[in-house]
Amino acid sequence: MDFLNELNKSQLEAVTYNNGPSLVIAGAGSGKTRVLTYKIAYLLSQGMSPASILALTFTNKASREMRKRIGELVGYQYSSYLWMGTFHSIFSRILRNEAELIGFKKDFSIYDTSDSKSLIKSIIKELKLDDKVYRPGNIYNRISFAKNNLFTAQSYYENTDMLQADTRERVPRTREIFALYANRCKQANAMDFDDLLLMPNLLFRDNPEVLNKYQDIFGYILVDEYQDTNVSQYLIIRKLAEKHKRICVVGDDAQSIYSFRGANIDNILKFRQAYKNARLFKLEQNYRSTQNIVNAANSLIDKNSEQIRKTIFSEKEVGSLIKVNSVMTDFEEAFTVAESITQLKKEKNYSYKDFAVLYRTNSQSRVMEEALRKQNIPYKIYGGLSFYQRKEIKDMISYFRLVVNNDDEEALKRIINYPTRGIGKVTQEKLLNTARLYEVSAWDVLKDMLKFNLDVNAGTAKKLADFRDMIDTFSQQVSTLDAYELANSIVKASGIISDAMTDRSAESLSRFDNIQELLKAIHEFSEAKKKEEGVDMVSLPEFLSEISLLTDQDIDKDSHSEKVTLMTVHAAKGLEFKTVYIVGMEEQLFPSPYAESPRELEEERRLFYVAITRAEENCIISHAKSRFRNGQMNFANPSRFLKDIDEKYLDYTENKILSTHSNPFSQDWNKDVPIRRNRFRQKPFKSNTFQTSKQETPRKLIKIADNTDEKITVENEKYPVGTFVKHKMFGIGKVLETSITNGNEKAEIDFGEKGVKSLLLKFAKLEILE
DNA sequence: TGTGGATGCCTTTTT
DNA sequence: GGCATCCACA
């Protein structure tokens, strides 16, 4: 076990303690992955069978890399038998094995977010509800949130709290939509992402013998990124670990940034309450960043109240201060970053891949791209439309899905008339309505159109039958034909290829390339699997179940390429770069204006923490006074979070030089000196009511949220008293007072003849007059 | 069945 | 500002 020598004292302790539950708090850059991989290697070296170790991650990439490293440590003959993968892939595997017990068939489809939304949308339509009120995306989120908290459609329907909450949000019939949605998924033999976690809970709850079986299979359970688990995941793990209590979770509460997806930071904060006698290990030495960066990040995160206290330290050099640049516009900001990259590259002999530009929102990438292009700096952007979301790819996969699972209605809807085969909207509606009427799947109707009295003329019936027979022919080959061969013949026979090649435009060409790319992926997947498992055939369902859980993150964007990385802070978690630029450090942007509660603000602060701790040597933060957003110029103060970093780690020099000249805002905005110029109608930067770093203010905010009819007069940054604004109907008015009433930003505005109006800023479209 | 112009809307997104 | 969506019309 030579490899144990490569661990420091606390890492070693965490690795070798295996007598009961343990929580490893792994600070940024402290060797978290190392502890996990070495721990598994250690368990294997102690004689534990790989097939009895369950290791759960959040990304395929993470599990792939970990498996590889374990293989290198102890040999692939062991590592390949580990139960290692994402929560979703591991539990979809288990669900396929036990599908009948919960009323599904083995080859169930997995609906992605867009499938789910599209289904919800059609249900809203069927119920004749207004989709402006019942917004599919919003309803999807509500359902998803419910499932993540272990509500089934039925328990949701019966829960009065849920009904009340929905009524408050003016969507009282959500429960009906949920119920229909669940029905329809079942009818289509499909599960959505949340089902892959909810269903195991139901399976284990209703089938103790099955639970018992898996409890015995999994002799040791490890969970990575534990701070990002939701209630559903928490409960599955707890059940599985109940019997042997051999569990180790690793994570960093300071890096919990996915609550909007249901992650519950309490899982990690309260781990030791849930698992009695759990040992706590803290990995506090940061091997990634210089002391200044680590200390700055510490001083920032210190302002959060909800956390497990730890002292992260670095023994690397002190390093340079974190630079804060204050610039006039987003354009100037991007340009400054581009110039700095060129300069640093020359100065320190960095290569482009040592740089990353991180931002809060994807929309900030555009101006950045522009500046980099102008300076001839190569870059790669993460985010945006993923490969699997592209139309031609989704269409192709829909064919595969329908072939494998004939009842998959979302897949059927996508391709029944693609490429065009004369089955129009009217026919489709008839088909689906008939299916609803008889409570069967659309495929059932297609199988016997006469029996269900499908009301179409002979010509249309022929077209439907042709489509059905084509799919059916493929379906019959699913178990006998290799995935790659079957996929190839589907692509040819369906007419996708010829449709994609209709013209010679660049788009058409790229569509064709993407189709080839997918076919290639199938080929590679099956070749790899054949080799790995020593089988001579890999079927299409096998490929499908794999691919439906893949995302963009899993496609390696040539990580060794000589390019600057552009991505959101979220996407940067787990990565590191020599130099990191954090742009757009402004109010109304970072923290996001959507973060209202103290809890949400703490998450935004953690997000900033994640951003800073990506940097190894240089961290350069910038904020612009004005920024083009949503087609209009916005003005903003520096982010409140900048004040949370201890000044001694920051360097404002550039700022001060600028301030002596034409820049009215850079004159030490971090001191509480009011700025007189009202050209931009800004308030000086100072801690305001929204500040959450001290204890009193959060309470105030909670009060606002809970009480009705509470009004708190607050100066609004964007609309200080005296601002002249223009309203579509009332014309020009002057702001008299701004407040927060029932948690909503409101303004009293004097419109002269039209009178004084009280407007909700959320809704009123006010134009600020200069 | 396809399209064009008007309208409406914007976070983050490991699966 | 840019994209998706929807309705009106060809």
mmCIF file of N, CA, C and O in Angstrom, chain A residues 40-124:
data_model
loop_
_atom_site.group_PDB
_atom_site.id
_atom_site.type_symbol
_atom_site.label_atom_id
_atom_site.label_comp_id
_atom_site.label_asym_id
_atom_site.label_seq_id
_atom_site.Cartn_x
_atom_site.Cartn_y
_atom_site.Cartn_z
ATOM 1 N N ILE A 40 -11.123 4.158 -1.739
ATOM 2 C CA ILE A 40 -11.645 2.980 -2.432
ATOM 3 C C ILE A 40 -10.510 1.984 -2.691
ATOM 4 O O ILE A 40 -10.645 0.778 -2.473
ATOM 5 N N ALA A 41 -9.378 2.521 -3.134
ATOM 6 C CA ALA A 41 -8.221 1.647 -3.363
ATOM 7 C C ALA A 41 -7.826 0.941 -2.060
ATOM 8 O O ALA A 41 -7.508 -0.256 -2.053
ATOM 9 N N TYR A 42 -7.890 1.675 -0.973
ATOM 10 C CA TYR A 42 -7.548 1.110 0.334
ATOM 11 C C TYR A 42 -8.513 -0.008 0.717
ATOM 12 O O TYR A 42 -8.093 -1.089 1.146
ATOM 13 N N LEU A 43 -9.798 0.242 0.522
ATOM 14 C CA LEU A 43 -10.796 -0.777 0.836
ATOM 15 C C LEU A 43 -10.548 -2.041 0.024
ATOM 16 O O LEU A 43 -10.637 -3.158 0.535
ATOM 17 N N LEU A 44 -10.242 -1.845 -1.259
ATOM 18 C CA LEU A 44 -9.980 -2.997 -2.117
ATOM 19 C C LEU A 44 -8.743 -3.747 -1.631
ATOM 20 O O LEU A 44 -8.721 -4.980 -1.589
ATOM 21 N N SER A 45 -7.730 -2.983 -1.242
ATOM 22 C CA SER A 45 -6.495 -3.624 -0.790
ATOM 23 C C SER A 45 -6.709 -4.363 0.532
ATOM 24 O O SER A 45 -5.955 -5.265 0.880
ATOM 25 N N GLN A 46 -7.749 -3.974 1.272
ATOM 26 C CA GLN A 46 -8.074 -4.663 2.523
ATOM 27 C C GLN A 46 -8.896 -5.929 2.268
ATOM 28 O O GLN A 46 -9.385 -6.548 3.198
ATOM 29 N N GLY A 47 -9.128 -6.195 0.988
ATOM 30 C CA GLY A 47 -9.827 -7.419 0.662
ATOM 31 C C GLY A 47 -11.307 -7.267 0.374
ATOM 32 O O GLY A 47 -12.013 -8.242 0.152
ATOM 33 N N MET A 48 -11.778 -6.030 0.347
ATOM 34 C CA MET A 48 -13.197 -5.828 0.047
ATOM 35 C C MET A 48 -13.427 -6.075 -1.452
ATOM 36 O O MET A 48 -12.608 -5.715 -2.286
ATOM 37 N N SER A 49 -14.532 -6.697 -1.760
ATOM 38 C CA SER A 49 -14.827 -6.972 -3.169
ATOM 39 C C SER A 49 -15.307 -5.697 -3.876
ATOM 40 O O SER A 49 -16.119 -4.956 -3.333
ATOM 41 N N PRO A 50 -14.799 -5.434 -5.077
ATOM 42 C CA PRO A 50 -15.208 -4.207 -5.785
ATOM 43 C C PRO A 50 -16.719 -4.169 -6.033
ATOM 44 O O PRO A 50 -17.318 -3.093 -6.032
ATOM 45 N N ALA A 51 -17.315 -5.351 -6.209
ATOM 46 C CA ALA A 51 -18.746 -5.381 -6.507
ATOM 47 C C ALA A 51 -19.594 -5.021 -5.293
ATOM 48 O O ALA A 51 -20.813 -4.924 -5.387
ATOM 49 N N SER A 52 -18.957 -4.866 -4.148
ATOM 50 C CA SER A 52 -19.750 -4.494 -2.976
ATOM 51 C C SER A 52 -19.512 -3.036 -2.576
ATOM 52 O O SER A 52 -19.942 -2.588 -1.523
ATOM 53 N N ILE A 53 -18.826 -2.295 -3.446
ATOM 54 C CA ILE A 53 -18.595 -0.881 -3.151
ATOM 55 C C ILE A 53 -19.449 -0.023 -4.070
ATOM 56 O O ILE A 53 -19.405 -0.154 -5.302
ATOM 57 N N LEU A 54 -20.235 0.840 -3.469
ATOM 58 C CA LEU A 54 -21.072 1.756 -4.236
ATOM 59 C C LEU A 54 -20.493 3.159 -4.086
ATOM 60 O O LEU A 54 -20.374 3.682 -2.981
ATOM 61 N N ALA A 55 -20.089 3.748 -5.210
ATOM 62 C CA ALA A 55 -19.528 5.099 -5.157
ATOM 63 C C ALA A 55 -20.334 6.008 -6.070
ATOM 64 O O ALA A 55 -20.425 5.781 -7.271
ATOM 65 N N LEU A 56 -20.960 7.019 -5.481
ATOM 66 C CA LEU A 56 -21.875 7.869 -6.238
ATOM 67 C C LEU A 56 -21.287 9.252 -6.479
ATOM 68 O O LEU A 56 -20.749 9.888 -5.570
ATOM 69 N N THR A 57 -21.401 9.699 -7.713
ATOM 70 C CA THR A 57 -20.920 11.030 -8.073
ATOM 71 C C THR A 57 -22.062 11.806 -8.729
ATOM 72 O O THR A 57 -23.154 11.272 -8.907
ATOM 73 N N PHE A 58 -21.792 13.034 -9.099
ATOM 74 C CA PHE A 58 -22.837 13.819 -9.754
ATOM 75 C C PHE A 58 -22.658 13.923 -11.259
ATOM 76 O O PHE A 58 -23.596 14.209 -11.977
ATOM 77 N N THR A 59 -21.432 13.702 -11.711
ATOM 78 C CA THR A 59 -21.223 13.755 -13.156
ATOM 79 C C THR A 59 -20.584 12.469 -13.633
ATOM 80 O O THR A 59 -19.851 11.800 -12.901
ATOM 81 N N ASN A 60 -20.881 12.151 -14.866
ATOM 82 C CA ASN A 60 -20.258 10.978 -15.472
ATOM 83 C C ASN A 60 -18.757 11.161 -15.537
ATOM 84 O O ASN A 60 -17.994 10.223 -15.362
ATOM 85 N N LYS A 61 -18.383 12.408 -15.794
ATOM 86 C CA LYS A 61 -16.962 12.721 -15.920
ATOM 87 C C LYS A 61 -16.226 12.373 -14.624
ATOM 88 O O LYS A 61 -15.175 11.722 -14.648
ATOM 89 N N ALA A 62 -16.795 12.796 -13.514
ATOM 90 C CA ALA A 62 -16.158 12.543 -12.222
ATOM 91 C C ALA A 62 -15.996 11.043 -11.989
ATOM 92 O O ALA A 62 -14.941 10.582 -11.556
ATOM 93 N N SER A 63 -17.031 10.279 -12.296
ATOM 94 C CA SER A 63 -16.948 8.844 -12.008
ATOM 95 C C SER A 63 -15.967 8.166 -12.960
ATOM 96 O O SER A 63 -15.235 7.264 -12.570
ATOM 97 N N ARG A 64 -15.947 8.638 -14.187
ATOM 98 C CA ARG A 64 -15.018 8.077 -15.160
ATOM 99 C C ARG A 64 -13.573 8.287 -14.714
ATOM 100 O O ARG A 64 -12.758 7.376 -14.715
ATOM 101 N N GLU A 65 -13.311 9.529 -14.308
ATOM 102 C CA GLU A 65 -11.942 9.847 -13.903
ATOM 103 C C GLU A 65 -11.532 9.081 -12.651
ATOM 104 O O GLU A 65 -10.404 8.598 -12.535
ATOM 105 N N MET A 66 -12.473 8.963 -11.749
ATOM 106 C CA MET A 66 -12.157 8.269 -10.512
ATOM 107 C C MET A 66 -11.888 6.794 -10.775
ATOM 108 O O MET A 66 -10.937 6.221 -10.238
ATOM 109 N N ARG A 67 -12.709 6.197 -11.604
ATOM 110 C CA ARG A 67 -12.524 4.780 -11.911
ATOM 111 C C ARG A 67 -11.151 4.548 -12.545
ATOM 112 O O ARG A 67 -10.448 3.590 -12.229
ATOM 113 N N LYS A 68 -10.789 5.486 -13.377
ATOM 114 C CA LYS A 68 -9.503 5.364 -14.057
ATOM 115 C C LYS A 68 -8.356 5.410 -13.044
ATOM 116 O O LYS A 68 -7.437 4.590 -13.085
ATOM 117 N N ARG A 69 -8.448 6.354 -12.122
ATOM 118 C CA ARG A 69 -7.359 6.512 -11.156
ATOM 119 C C ARG A 69 -7.270 5.322 -10.206
ATOM 120 O O ARG A 69 -6.181 4.905 -9.823
ATOM 121 N N ILE A 70 -8.439 4.783 -9.861
ATOM 122 C CA ILE A 70 -8.415 3.598 -8.999
ATOM 123 C C ILE A 70 -7.795 2.430 -9.755
ATOM 124 O O ILE A 70 -6.989 1.671 -9.212
ATOM 125 N N GLY A 71 -8.155 2.338 -11.038
ATOM 126 C CA GLY A 71 -7.574 1.298 -11.874
ATOM 127 C C GLY A 71 -6.063 1.390 -11.898
ATOM 128 O O GLY A 71 -5.350 0.377 -11.816
ATOM 129 N N GLU A 72 -5.575 2.607 -11.976
ATOM 130 C CA GLU A 72 -4.124 2.804 -12.008
ATOM 131 C C GLU A 72 -3.481 2.397 -10.678
ATOM 132 O O GLU A 72 -2.358 1.916 -10.633
ATOM 133 N N LEU A 73 -4.227 2.610 -9.603
ATOM 134 C CA LEU A 73 -3.682 2.294 -8.282
ATOM 135 C C LEU A 73 -3.697 0.800 -7.979
ATOM 136 O O LEU A 73 -2.729 0.256 -7.466
ATOM 137 N N VAL A 74 -4.813 0.153 -8.279
ATOM 138 C CA VAL A 74 -4.941 -1.239 -7.847
ATOM 139 C C VAL A 74 -5.195 -2.226 -8.980
ATOM 140 O O VAL A 74 -5.298 -3.424 -8.729
ATOM 141 N N GLY A 75 -5.290 -1.710 -10.207
ATOM 142 C CA GLY A 75 -5.515 -2.616 -11.320
ATOM 143 C C GLY A 75 -6.952 -2.578 -11.822
ATOM 144 O O GLY A 75 -7.897 -2.516 -11.034
ATOM 145 N N TYR A 76 -7.092 -2.625 -13.147
ATOM 146 C CA TYR A 76 -8.427 -2.497 -13.739
ATOM 147 C C TYR A 76 -9.300 -3.718 -13.480
ATOM 148 O O TYR A 76 -10.515 -3.649 -13.555
ATOM 149 N N GLN A 77 -8.665 -4.845 -13.204
ATOM 150 C CA GLN A 77 -9.481 -6.036 -12.949
ATOM 151 C C GLN A 77 -10.368 -5.839 -11.723
ATOM 152 O O GLN A 77 -11.379 -6.492 -11.560
ATOM 153 N N TYR A 78 -9.944 -4.894 -10.854
ATOM 154 C CA TYR A 78 -10.784 -4.563 -9.706
ATOM 155 C C TYR A 78 -11.724 -3.403 -10.035
ATOM 156 O O TYR A 78 -12.926 -3.473 -9.821
ATOM 157 N N SER A 79 -11.131 -2.343 -10.544
ATOM 158 C CA SER A 79 -11.900 -1.094 -10.684
ATOM 159 C C SER A 79 -13.123 -1.245 -11.582
ATOM 160 O O SER A 79 -14.130 -0.574 -11.389
ATOM 161 N N SER A 80 -13.050 -2.161 -12.568
ATOM 162 C CA SER A 80 -14.179 -2.224 -13.490
ATOM 163 C C SER A 80 -15.414 -2.877 -12.862
ATOM 164 O O SER A 80 -16.501 -2.785 -13.417
ATOM 165 N N TYR A 81 -15.248 -3.499 -11.712
ATOM 166 C CA TYR A 81 -16.422 -4.113 -11.081
ATOM 167 C C TYR A 81 -17.081 -3.241 -10.013
ATOM 168 O O TYR A 81 -18.046 -3.644 -9.382
ATOM 169 N N LEU A 82 -16.517 -2.059 -9.816
ATOM 170 C CA LEU A 82 -17.104 -1.155 -8.815
ATOM 171 C C LEU A 82 -18.479 -0.678 -9.260
ATOM 172 O O LEU A 82 -18.726 -0.474 -10.446
ATOM 173 N N TRP A 83 -19.363 -0.514 -8.302
ATOM 174 C CA TRP A 83 -20.632 0.166 -8.598
ATOM 175 C C TRP A 83 -20.353 1.668 -8.548
ATOM 176 O O TRP A 83 -20.597 2.322 -7.534
ATOM 177 N N MET A 84 -19.813 2.174 -9.606
ATOM 178 C CA MET A 84 -19.429 3.574 -9.567
ATOM 179 C C MET A 84 -20.088 4.335 -10.708
ATOM 180 O O MET A 84 -20.014 3.915 -11.853
ATOM 181 N N GLY A 85 -20.737 5.419 -10.378
ATOM 182 C CA GLY A 85 -21.403 6.189 -11.419
ATOM 183 C C GLY A 85 -22.203 7.316 -10.812
ATOM 184 O O GLY A 85 -22.149 7.546 -9.597
ATOM 185 N N THR A 86 -22.948 7.991 -11.657
ATOM 186 C CA THR A 86 -23.786 9.065 -11.132
ATOM 187 C C THR A 86 -24.978 8.447 -10.411
ATOM 188 O O THR A 86 -25.341 7.303 -10.667
ATOM 189 N N PHE A 87 -25.564 9.224 -9.542
ATOM 190 C CA PHE A 87 -26.791 8.792 -8.890
ATOM 191 C C PHE A 87 -27.775 8.291 -9.934
ATOM 192 O O PHE A 87 -28.371 7.225 -9.788
ATOM 193 N N HIS A 88 -27.950 9.083 -10.976
ATOM 194 C CA HIS A 88 -28.965 8.754 -11.965
ATOM 195 C C HIS A 88 -28.632 7.472 -12.719
ATOM 196 O O HIS A 88 -29.515 6.648 -12.958
ATOM 197 N N SER A 89 -27.380 7.285 -13.085
ATOM 198 C CA SER A 89 -27.085 6.087 -13.871
ATOM 199 C C SER A 89 -27.139 4.834 -13.001
ATOM 200 O O SER A 89 -27.664 3.810 -13.425
ATOM 201 N N ILE A 90 -26.621 4.902 -11.786
ATOM 202 C CA ILE A 90 -26.671 3.734 -10.909
ATOM 203 C C ILE A 90 -28.118 3.339 -10.610
ATOM 204 O O ILE A 90 -28.498 2.170 -10.712
ATOM 205 N N PHE A 91 -28.931 4.322 -10.285
ATOM 206 C CA PHE A 91 -30.292 3.957 -9.898
ATOM 207 C C PHE A 91 -31.171 3.639 -11.091
ATOM 208 O O PHE A 91 -32.143 2.907 -10.959
ATOM 209 N N SER A 92 -30.837 4.154 -12.266
ATOM 210 C CA SER A 92 -31.610 3.720 -13.425
ATOM 211 C C SER A 92 -31.287 2.250 -13.705
ATOM 212 O O SER A 92 -32.155 1.491 -14.122
ATOM 213 N N ARG A 93 -30.067 1.858 -13.432
ATOM 214 C CA ARG A 93 -29.676 0.462 -13.605
ATOM 215 C C ARG A 93 -30.487 -0.425 -12.655
ATOM 216 O O ARG A 93 -31.052 -1.440 -13.065
ATOM 217 N N ILE A 94 -30.539 -0.004 -11.417
ATOM 218 C CA ILE A 94 -31.296 -0.776 -10.440
ATOM 219 C C ILE A 94 -32.779 -0.799 -10.807
ATOM 220 O O ILE A 94 -33.442 -1.830 -10.734
ATOM 221 N N LEU A 95 -33.274 0.341 -11.245
ATOM 222 C CA LEU A 95 -34.692 0.408 -11.615
ATOM 223 C C LEU A 95 -35.010 -0.485 -12.811
ATOM 224 O O LEU A 95 -36.081 -1.078 -12.885
ATOM 225 N N ARG A 96 -34.098 -0.578 -13.738
ATOM 226 C CA ARG A 96 -34.358 -1.455 -14.880
ATOM 227 C C ARG A 96 -34.443 -2.909 -14.417
ATOM 228 O O ARG A 96 -35.267 -3.679 -14.902
ATOM 229 N N ASN A 97 -33.589 -3.242 -13.456
ATOM 230 C CA ASN A 97 -33.626 -4.613 -12.933
ATOM 231 C C ASN A 97 -34.918 -4.910 -12.196
ATOM 232 O O ASN A 97 -35.395 -6.035 -12.199
ATOM 233 N N GLU A 98 -35.445 -3.900 -11.541
ATOM 234 C CA GLU A 98 -36.626 -4.128 -10.689
ATOM 235 C C GLU A 98 -37.881 -3.493 -11.275
ATOM 236 O O GLU A 98 -38.863 -3.280 -10.561
ATOM 237 N N ALA A 99 -37.834 -3.155 -12.553
ATOM 238 C CA ALA A 99 -38.894 -2.337 -13.150
ATOM 239 C C ALA A 99 -40.308 -2.858 -12.883
ATOM 240 O O ALA A 99 -41.204 -2.088 -12.544
ATOM 241 N N GLU A 100 -40.491 -4.173 -13.011
ATOM 242 C CA GLU A 100 -41.851 -4.715 -12.884
ATOM 243 C C GLU A 100 -42.459 -4.406 -11.520
ATOM 244 O O GLU A 100 -43.655 -4.191 -11.404
ATOM 245 N N LEU A 101 -41.615 -4.382 -10.512
ATOM 246 C CA LEU A 101 -42.120 -4.161 -9.156
ATOM 247 C C LEU A 101 -42.783 -2.796 -8.989
ATOM 248 O O LEU A 101 -43.596 -2.594 -8.103
ATOM 249 N N ILE A 102 -42.386 -1.851 -9.827
ATOM 250 C CA ILE A 102 -43.012 -0.533 -9.700
ATOM 251 C C ILE A 102 -43.854 -0.197 -10.928
ATOM 252 O O ILE A 102 -44.177 0.961 -11.195
ATOM 253 N N GLY A 103 -44.200 -1.232 -11.672
ATOM 254 C CA GLY A 103 -45.146 -1.023 -12.763
ATOM 255 C C GLY A 103 -44.555 -0.450 -14.037
ATOM 256 O O GLY A 103 -45.261 0.198 -14.818
ATOM 257 N N PHE A 104 -43.263 -0.664 -14.258
ATOM 258 C CA PHE A 104 -42.664 -0.208 -15.514
ATOM 259 C C PHE A 104 -42.058 -1.392 -16.244
ATOM 260 O O PHE A 104 -41.882 -2.475 -15.674
ATOM 261 N N LYS A 105 -41.760 -1.173 -17.520
ATOM 262 C CA LYS A 105 -41.065 -2.215 -18.265
ATOM 263 C C LYS A 105 -39.576 -1.898 -18.278
ATOM 264 O O LYS A 105 -39.178 -0.749 -18.174
ATOM 265 N N LYS A 106 -38.789 -2.930 -18.441
ATOM 266 C CA LYS A 106 -37.339 -2.801 -18.337
ATOM 267 C C LYS A 106 -36.747 -1.700 -19.227
ATOM 268 O O LYS A 106 -35.842 -0.982 -18.830
ATOM 269 N N ASP A 107 -37.293 -1.605 -20.426
ATOM 270 C CA ASP A 107 -36.713 -0.644 -21.361
ATOM 271 C C ASP A 107 -37.407 0.712 -21.333
ATOM 272 O O ASP A 107 -37.640 1.335 -22.363
ATOM 273 N N PHE A 108 -37.731 1.146 -20.136
ATOM 274 C CA PHE A 108 -38.415 2.456 -20.051
ATOM 275 C C PHE A 108 -37.542 3.559 -20.631
ATOM 276 O O PHE A 108 -36.306 3.488 -20.607
ATOM 277 N N SER A 109 -38.207 4.568 -21.187
ATOM 278 C CA SER A 109 -37.480 5.727 -21.699
ATOM 279 C C SER A 109 -37.159 6.665 -20.559
ATOM 280 O O SER A 109 -37.805 6.633 -19.516
ATOM 281 N N ILE A 110 -36.163 7.502 -20.775
ATOM 282 C CA ILE A 110 -35.889 8.545 -19.811
ATOM 283 C C ILE A 110 -36.198 9.888 -20.465
ATOM 284 O O ILE A 110 -35.584 10.249 -21.474
ATOM 285 N N TYR A 111 -37.196 10.556 -19.944
ATOM 286 C CA TYR A 111 -37.572 11.864 -20.480
ATOM 287 C C TYR A 111 -36.570 12.904 -19.992
ATOM 288 O O TYR A 111 -36.317 13.015 -18.790
ATOM 289 N N ASP A 112 -36.037 13.671 -20.914
ATOM 290 C CA ASP A 112 -35.187 14.768 -20.468
ATOM 291 C C ASP A 112 -36.067 15.981 -20.169
ATOM 292 O O ASP A 112 -37.286 15.931 -20.342
ATOM 293 N N THR A 113 -35.433 17.049 -19.715
ATOM 294 C CA THR A 113 -36.201 18.207 -19.275
ATOM 295 C C THR A 113 -37.134 18.729 -20.360
ATOM 296 O O THR A 113 -38.267 19.105 -20.074
ATOM 297 N N SER A 114 -36.671 18.717 -21.596
ATOM 298 C CA SER A 114 -37.532 19.280 -22.637
ATOM 299 C C SER A 114 -38.703 18.356 -22.952
ATOM 300 O O SER A 114 -39.798 18.816 -23.262
ATOM 301 N N ASP A 115 -38.492 17.050 -22.857
ATOM 302 C CA ASP A 115 -39.616 16.123 -23.008
ATOM 303 C C ASP A 115 -40.661 16.387 -21.931
ATOM 304 O O ASP A 115 -41.858 16.461 -22.201
ATOM 305 N N SER A 116 -40.185 16.515 -20.699
ATOM 306 C CA SER A 116 -41.094 16.731 -19.583
ATOM 307 C C SER A 116 -41.884 18.021 -19.770
ATOM 308 O O SER A 116 -43.102 18.053 -19.594
ATOM 309 N N LYS A 117 -41.182 19.077 -20.140
ATOM 310 C CA LYS A 117 -41.870 20.352 -20.321
ATOM 311 C C LYS A 117 -42.882 20.280 -21.446
ATOM 312 O O LYS A 117 -43.966 20.850 -21.345
ATOM 313 N N SER A 118 -42.518 19.587 -22.494
ATOM 314 C CA SER A 118 -43.433 19.489 -23.619
ATOM 315 C C SER A 118 -44.679 18.708 -23.232
ATOM 316 O O SER A 118 -45.801 19.057 -23.612
ATOM 317 N N LEU A 119 -44.494 17.654 -22.446
ATOM 318 C CA LEU A 119 -45.647 16.893 -21.975
ATOM 319 C C LEU A 119 -46.530 17.752 -21.065
ATOM 320 O O LEU A 119 -47.754 17.769 -21.202
ATOM 321 N N ILE A 120 -45.892 18.480 -20.168
ATOM 322 C CA ILE A 120 -46.653 19.337 -19.265
ATOM 323 C C ILE A 120 -47.413 20.396 -20.043
ATOM 324 O O ILE A 120 -48.575 20.691 -19.769
ATOM 325 N N LYS A 121 -46.767 20.890 -21.053
ATOM 326 C CA LYS A 121 -47.422 21.902 -21.876
ATOM 327 C C LYS A 121 -48.687 21.349 -22.525
ATOM 328 O O LYS A 121 -49.730 22.008 -22.542
ATOM 329 N N SER A 122 -48.598 20.127 -23.033
ATOM 330 C CA SER A 122 -49.792 19.589 -23.686
ATOM 331 C C SER A 122 -50.885 19.273 -22.667
ATOM 332 O O SER A 122 -52.071 19.404 -22.978
ATOM 333 N N ILE A 123 -50.495 18.915 -21.467
ATOM 334 C CA ILE A 123 -51.508 18.671 -20.433
ATOM 335 C C ILE A 123 -52.207 19.979 -20.056
ATOM 336 O O ILE A 123 -53.432 20.029 -19.915
ATOM 337 N N ILE A 124 -51.433 21.041 -19.939
ATOM 338 C CA ILE A 124 -52.010 22.343 -19.621
ATOM 339 C C ILE A 124 -53.022 22.749 -20.685
ATOM 340 O O ILE A 124 -54.091 23.266 -20.402
#
